[in-house]
Amino acid sequence: MVDLTLQSGLVERIYWLIRLRWIAIIGLSLTVLFVDKIFAIPIYAFPLYAIAGILSIYNLIFLVYLNSITKIKIANLTTIANRIANIQISFDLVSLTALIHFSGGIENPFIFYFIFHMIIASILLSRRASFLQATFATVLFILMVNLEYHNILPHHCLKGFVPFTLHNNILYISGVYFVFISTLYIAVYMATSISKRLREREKTLAEANLLLEEKDRIKSEYVLRVSHDIKEHLSAIQGCLEPVVEGITGELNPKQRDLIRRADERTEKLLYFVRALLEISRIKLSKHIEMDYFSLKNAVDNALNFIETKAKDKGISLSVNIEAGIDTIRGAEVYIEETIANMLANSVKYTPRNGKIGIEVKDEGDSVLIQISDTGIGIPKNELPKIFDEFYRARNAREVERNGTGLGLSIAKQVIERHKGKIWVESEEGKGSTFSVTLPKS
Ligand code: ADP
């Protein structure tokens, strides 16, 4: 089984850290500006702005690097991501130490911002690595304080905020050391304990999900096999019934003809249902769908041909609007055409006589938007979230049309999601529905 422990979602979390750092850079620049210009506290603004600049540069470098390694699917992405997270946190600790040094050293209350870095480390890294980062922060802090204490580094006092002598007061330094270091380690201990528990829960959920997927696959395989067998027998039954219905085997009396016709109709319906079952099981089980470039306009035209007669019979008017620039898109042509035909057929099925159906295809840059609207029975609001579920049919649909499998939309959803597209519906009962599909062009 795939190891879904500690590192799942690490790359996303690093992106989160990068976003967080942009906010910190803006916050830092604004704070320096306020303290310097508005509160007029004399601080060394230049080095602080310079550190904000350095932070921006390395944040950008990390972002570009992360984008490049996530684009090419490298095998050891997790190891590299782990290393990047470690390096970033170390860089941040050095930057924070430099910031603190230029803005009052041990006198600056912002020293407790080290805790944020410990929490971030606990979220991104293993417990061991987080404690190592806490040790690194401790070393940096003690080094800075000692170098300032022994005048090896100059001390930049926050004048007017704290007494100048504080950084030389050994009692104060010892007190801060004790609180600072213990806080760092306690923060890491608490945060890693919480994130460990969350990761374990995440792992359990991910494993349960895999198990469910596996069970779903077994179920689909079973359905595929059974429906395939049933289809074979039904086709054979239909083959036997047809010559009888057509009178090839001899004249039937009206009672016999009626019974045979009904048997033939039922067989046809059952075959339709079994074919839909076969199709959805096949799509679910196929790991890969053959895709190629094809004309979307042709696919829409073919789908329209499929329903034209039925729409005419019901006096339904059809309007088609395909934006000029729409050309080829990449996908499984047969599936897409079938999906559009299916949605159009639903509109015809669920729109009363003399209604209207419209299909619009719009260019959306990298994707196309296909919208099918009708003035039909609509879908009850409380049933909207369920209509893409397998076998689900809304109450009003069952009332107006007894025939239906409740599989058409779930097949459509599978097909569209396999194309990395989206399908959704907006509807009002008694007024009509609009089904929308977005498909990436390539
Ligand atoms: P069915 O065979 O019942 O049409 P589908 O999977 O194609 O199965 O559709 C599922 C349900 O979604 C339908 O039973 C109906 O309740 C609802 N539905 C689909 N299309 C429309 C539409 N154009 N107007 C109203 N209801 C619709």
mmCIF file of C-alpha atoms in Angstrom, residues 159-331:
data_model
loop_
_atom_site.group_PDB
_atom_site.id
_atom_site.type_symbol
_atom_site.label_atom_id
_atom_site.label_comp_id
_atom_site.label_asym_id
_atom_site.label_seq_id
_atom_site.Cartn_x
_atom_site.Cartn_y
_atom_site.Cartn_z
ATOM 1 C CA LYS A 159 15.694 54.129 22.053
ATOM 2 C CA GLY A 160 12.747 55.411 24.031
ATOM 3 C CA PHE A 161 11.296 51.906 24.230
ATOM 4 C CA VAL A 162 13.561 50.091 26.709
ATOM 5 C CA PRO A 163 16.542 51.171 28.876
ATOM 6 C CA PHE A 164 19.846 50.988 26.964
ATOM 7 C CA THR A 165 21.536 48.720 29.483
ATOM 8 C CA LEU A 166 19.167 45.791 29.225
ATOM 9 C CA HIS A 167 21.319 43.838 26.758
ATOM 10 C CA ASN A 168 24.155 43.939 29.316
ATOM 11 C CA ASN A 169 22.039 42.849 32.243
ATOM 12 C CA ILE A 170 23.035 39.235 32.900
ATOM 13 C CA LEU A 171 19.991 38.578 35.097
ATOM 14 C CA TYR A 172 17.644 39.822 32.388
ATOM 15 C CA ILE A 173 19.519 37.817 29.720
ATOM 16 C CA SER A 174 19.355 34.619 31.841
ATOM 17 C CA GLY A 175 15.627 35.127 32.429
ATOM 18 C CA VAL A 176 14.916 35.677 28.733
ATOM 19 C CA TYR A 177 17.073 32.640 27.809
ATOM 20 C CA PHE A 178 15.104 30.437 30.151
ATOM 21 C CA VAL A 179 11.667 31.605 28.962
ATOM 22 C CA PHE A 180 12.663 31.818 25.296
ATOM 23 C CA ILE A 181 14.326 28.401 25.024
ATOM 24 C CA SER A 182 11.703 26.555 27.070
ATOM 25 C CA THR A 183 8.916 28.209 25.048
ATOM 26 C CA LEU A 184 10.500 27.119 21.763
ATOM 27 C CA TYR A 185 10.835 23.483 22.813
ATOM 28 C CA ILE A 186 7.396 23.348 24.431
ATOM 29 C CA ALA A 187 5.866 24.918 21.283
ATOM 30 C CA VAL A 188 7.541 22.286 19.105
ATOM 31 C CA TYR A 189 6.481 19.487 21.438
ATOM 32 C CA MET A 190 2.839 20.626 21.487
ATOM 33 C CA ALA A 191 2.571 21.481 17.794
ATOM 34 C CA THR A 192 4.231 18.242 16.641
ATOM 35 C CA SER A 193 1.969 16.211 18.951
ATOM 36 C CA ILE A 194 -1.110 17.827 17.402
ATOM 37 C CA SER A 195 0.097 17.583 13.825
ATOM 38 C CA LYS A 196 1.190 13.946 14.380
ATOM 39 C CA ARG A 197 -2.332 13.080 15.478
ATOM 40 C CA LEU A 198 -3.811 14.963 12.528
ATOM 41 C CA ARG A 199 -1.463 13.216 10.121
ATOM 42 C CA GLU A 200 -2.396 9.838 11.550
ATOM 43 C CA ARG A 201 -6.069 10.658 11.072
ATOM 44 C CA GLU A 202 -5.343 11.856 7.536
ATOM 45 C CA LYS A 203 -3.515 8.590 6.890
ATOM 46 C CA THR A 204 -6.426 6.511 8.211
ATOM 47 C CA LEU A 205 -8.853 8.450 6.024
ATOM 48 C CA ALA A 206 -6.637 8.113 2.964
ATOM 49 C CA GLU A 207 -6.309 4.357 3.547
ATOM 50 C CA ALA A 208 -10.059 4.028 4.022
ATOM 51 C CA ASN A 209 -10.514 5.954 0.791
ATOM 52 C CA LEU A 210 -8.164 3.616 -1.064
ATOM 53 C CA LEU A 211 -10.057 0.648 0.319
ATOM 54 C CA LEU A 212 -13.349 2.128 -0.833
ATOM 55 C CA GLU A 213 -11.911 2.789 -4.285
ATOM 56 C CA GLU A 214 -10.731 -0.811 -4.443
ATOM 57 C CA LYS A 215 -14.173 -2.054 -3.388
ATOM 58 C CA ASP A 216 -15.792 0.199 -5.969
ATOM 59 C CA ARG A 217 -13.466 -1.237 -8.609
ATOM 60 C CA ILE A 218 -14.386 -4.805 -7.623
ATOM 61 C CA LYS A 219 -18.080 -3.862 -7.723
ATOM 62 C CA SER A 220 -17.692 -2.287 -11.177
ATOM 63 C CA GLU A 221 -15.865 -5.392 -12.423
ATOM 64 C CA TYR A 222 -18.668 -7.562 -11.091
ATOM 65 C CA VAL A 223 -21.355 -5.339 -12.665
ATOM 66 C CA LEU A 224 -19.433 -5.317 -15.931
ATOM 67 C CA ARG A 225 -19.255 -9.102 -16.078
ATOM 68 C CA VAL A 226 -22.887 -9.658 -15.066
ATOM 69 C CA SER A 227 -24.319 -6.982 -17.347
ATOM 70 C CA HIS A 228 -22.215 -8.286 -20.229
ATOM 71 C CA ASP A 229 -23.718 -11.774 -19.774
ATOM 72 C CA ILE A 230 -27.237 -10.389 -19.403
ATOM 73 C CA LYS A 231 -26.796 -8.306 -22.538
ATOM 74 C CA GLU A 232 -25.761 -11.350 -24.551
ATOM 75 C CA HIS A 233 -28.884 -13.260 -23.467
ATOM 76 C CA LEU A 234 -31.156 -10.258 -24.013
ATOM 77 C CA SER A 235 -29.800 -9.753 -27.519
ATOM 78 C CA ALA A 236 -30.494 -13.422 -28.219
ATOM 79 C CA ILE A 237 -34.063 -13.107 -26.865
ATOM 80 C CA GLN A 238 -34.598 -9.995 -28.982
ATOM 81 C CA GLY A 239 -33.244 -11.850 -31.992
ATOM 82 C CA CYS A 240 -35.875 -14.560 -31.451
ATOM 83 C CA LEU A 241 -38.734 -12.106 -30.807
ATOM 84 C CA GLU A 242 -38.142 -9.873 -33.798
ATOM 85 C CA PRO A 243 -39.137 -12.344 -36.568
ATOM 86 C CA VAL A 244 -42.238 -13.244 -34.547
ATOM 87 C CA VAL A 245 -43.201 -9.542 -34.099
ATOM 88 C CA GLU A 246 -42.624 -8.915 -37.805
ATOM 89 C CA GLY A 247 -44.856 -11.883 -38.691
ATOM 90 C CA ILE A 248 -42.059 -13.793 -40.476
ATOM 91 C CA THR A 249 -42.847 -16.921 -38.503
ATOM 92 C CA GLY A 250 -46.542 -16.757 -39.412
ATOM 93 C CA GLU A 251 -49.699 -14.840 -38.574
ATOM 94 C CA LEU A 252 -50.476 -14.219 -34.888
ATOM 95 C CA ASN A 253 -53.832 -13.570 -33.371
ATOM 96 C CA PRO A 254 -54.260 -10.064 -31.804
ATOM 97 C CA LYS A 255 -53.729 -11.329 -28.249
ATOM 98 C CA GLN A 256 -50.517 -13.150 -29.199
ATOM 99 C CA ARG A 257 -49.276 -10.110 -31.186
ATOM 100 C CA ASP A 258 -49.915 -7.805 -28.230
ATOM 101 C CA LEU A 259 -48.069 -10.068 -25.776
ATOM 102 C CA ILE A 260 -45.098 -10.548 -28.079
ATOM 103 C CA ARG A 261 -44.923 -6.799 -28.799
ATOM 104 C CA ARG A 262 -44.892 -6.045 -25.083
ATOM 105 C CA ALA A 263 -42.193 -8.653 -24.490
ATOM 106 C CA ASP A 264 -40.163 -7.096 -27.303
ATOM 107 C CA GLU A 265 -40.568 -3.589 -25.851
ATOM 108 C CA ARG A 266 -39.518 -4.733 -22.380
ATOM 109 C CA THR A 267 -36.499 -6.500 -23.837
ATOM 110 C CA GLU A 268 -35.529 -3.301 -25.658
ATOM 111 C CA LYS A 269 -35.789 -1.255 -22.439
ATOM 112 C CA LEU A 270 -33.801 -3.789 -20.492
ATOM 113 C CA LEU A 271 -31.131 -3.835 -23.193
ATOM 114 C CA TYR A 272 -30.909 -0.048 -23.019
ATOM 115 C CA PHE A 273 -30.464 -0.211 -19.249
ATOM 116 C CA VAL A 274 -27.853 -2.967 -19.423
ATOM 117 C CA ARG A 275 -25.912 -1.079 -22.094
ATOM 118 C CA ALA A 276 -25.823 2.014 -19.824
ATOM 119 C CA LEU A 277 -24.621 -0.146 -16.932
ATOM 120 C CA LEU A 278 -21.941 -1.652 -19.139
ATOM 121 C CA GLU A 279 -20.841 1.774 -20.268
ATOM 122 C CA ILE A 280 -20.490 3.290 -16.816
ATOM 123 C CA SER A 281 -18.613 0.232 -15.532
ATOM 124 C CA ARG A 282 -16.273 0.365 -18.531
ATOM 125 C CA ILE A 283 -15.510 4.062 -18.020
ATOM 126 C CA LYS A 284 -14.902 3.530 -14.316
ATOM 127 C CA LEU A 285 -12.581 0.609 -14.914
ATOM 128 C CA SER A 286 -10.634 2.044 -17.831
ATOM 129 C CA LYS A 287 -7.466 3.625 -16.511
ATOM 130 C CA HIS A 288 -6.905 5.464 -19.738
ATOM 131 C CA ILE A 289 -9.274 6.891 -22.352
ATOM 132 C CA GLU A 290 -7.964 7.303 -25.899
ATOM 133 C CA MET A 291 -7.953 11.046 -26.717
ATOM 134 C CA ASP A 292 -7.325 12.961 -29.891
ATOM 135 C CA TYR A 293 -8.106 16.329 -31.461
ATOM 136 C CA PHE A 294 -11.601 16.517 -32.954
ATOM 137 C CA SER A 295 -14.056 19.152 -34.154
ATOM 138 C CA LEU A 296 -16.403 20.107 -31.320
ATOM 139 C CA LYS A 297 -18.778 21.714 -33.819
ATOM 140 C CA ASN A 298 -19.170 18.393 -35.653
ATOM 141 C CA ALA A 299 -19.785 16.592 -32.378
ATOM 142 C CA VAL A 300 -22.520 19.096 -31.447
ATOM 143 C CA ASP A 301 -24.082 18.787 -34.931
ATOM 144 C CA ASN A 302 -24.131 14.987 -34.679
ATOM 145 C CA ALA A 303 -25.688 15.143 -31.220
ATOM 146 C CA LEU A 304 -28.348 17.528 -32.554
ATOM 147 C CA ASN A 305 -29.124 15.158 -35.454
ATOM 148 C CA PHE A 306 -29.744 12.453 -32.895
ATOM 149 C CA ILE A 307 -32.570 14.350 -31.161
ATOM 150 C CA GLU A 308 -33.961 16.485 -33.990
ATOM 151 C CA THR A 309 -36.821 14.191 -34.970
ATOM 152 C CA LYS A 310 -37.948 13.642 -31.384
ATOM 153 C CA ALA A 311 -37.875 17.399 -30.717
ATOM 154 C CA LYS A 312 -39.883 18.064 -33.888
ATOM 155 C CA ASP A 313 -42.478 15.471 -32.894
ATOM 156 C CA LYS A 314 -43.019 17.360 -29.617
ATOM 157 C CA GLY A 315 -43.115 20.763 -31.340
ATOM 158 C CA ILE A 316 -39.975 21.835 -29.429
ATOM 159 C CA SER A 317 -37.918 24.609 -31.010
ATOM 160 C CA LEU A 318 -34.162 24.224 -31.073
ATOM 161 C CA SER A 319 -31.711 27.113 -31.087
ATOM 162 C CA VAL A 320 -28.016 26.599 -31.664
ATOM 163 C CA ASN A 321 -25.301 29.151 -31.057
ATOM 164 C CA ILE A 322 -21.708 28.062 -31.531
ATOM 165 C CA GLU A 323 -19.191 30.889 -31.148
ATOM 166 C CA ALA A 324 -17.199 31.533 -34.289
ATOM 167 C CA GLY A 325 -13.692 30.725 -33.047
ATOM 168 C CA ILE A 326 -14.610 27.255 -31.721
ATOM 169 C CA ASP A 327 -12.455 24.706 -33.441
ATOM 170 C CA THR A 328 -10.892 21.457 -32.381
ATOM 171 C CA ILE A 329 -10.497 20.319 -28.797
ATOM 172 C CA ARG A 330 -8.663 17.310 -27.414
ATOM 173 C CA GLY A 331 -10.700 14.472 -25.999
#
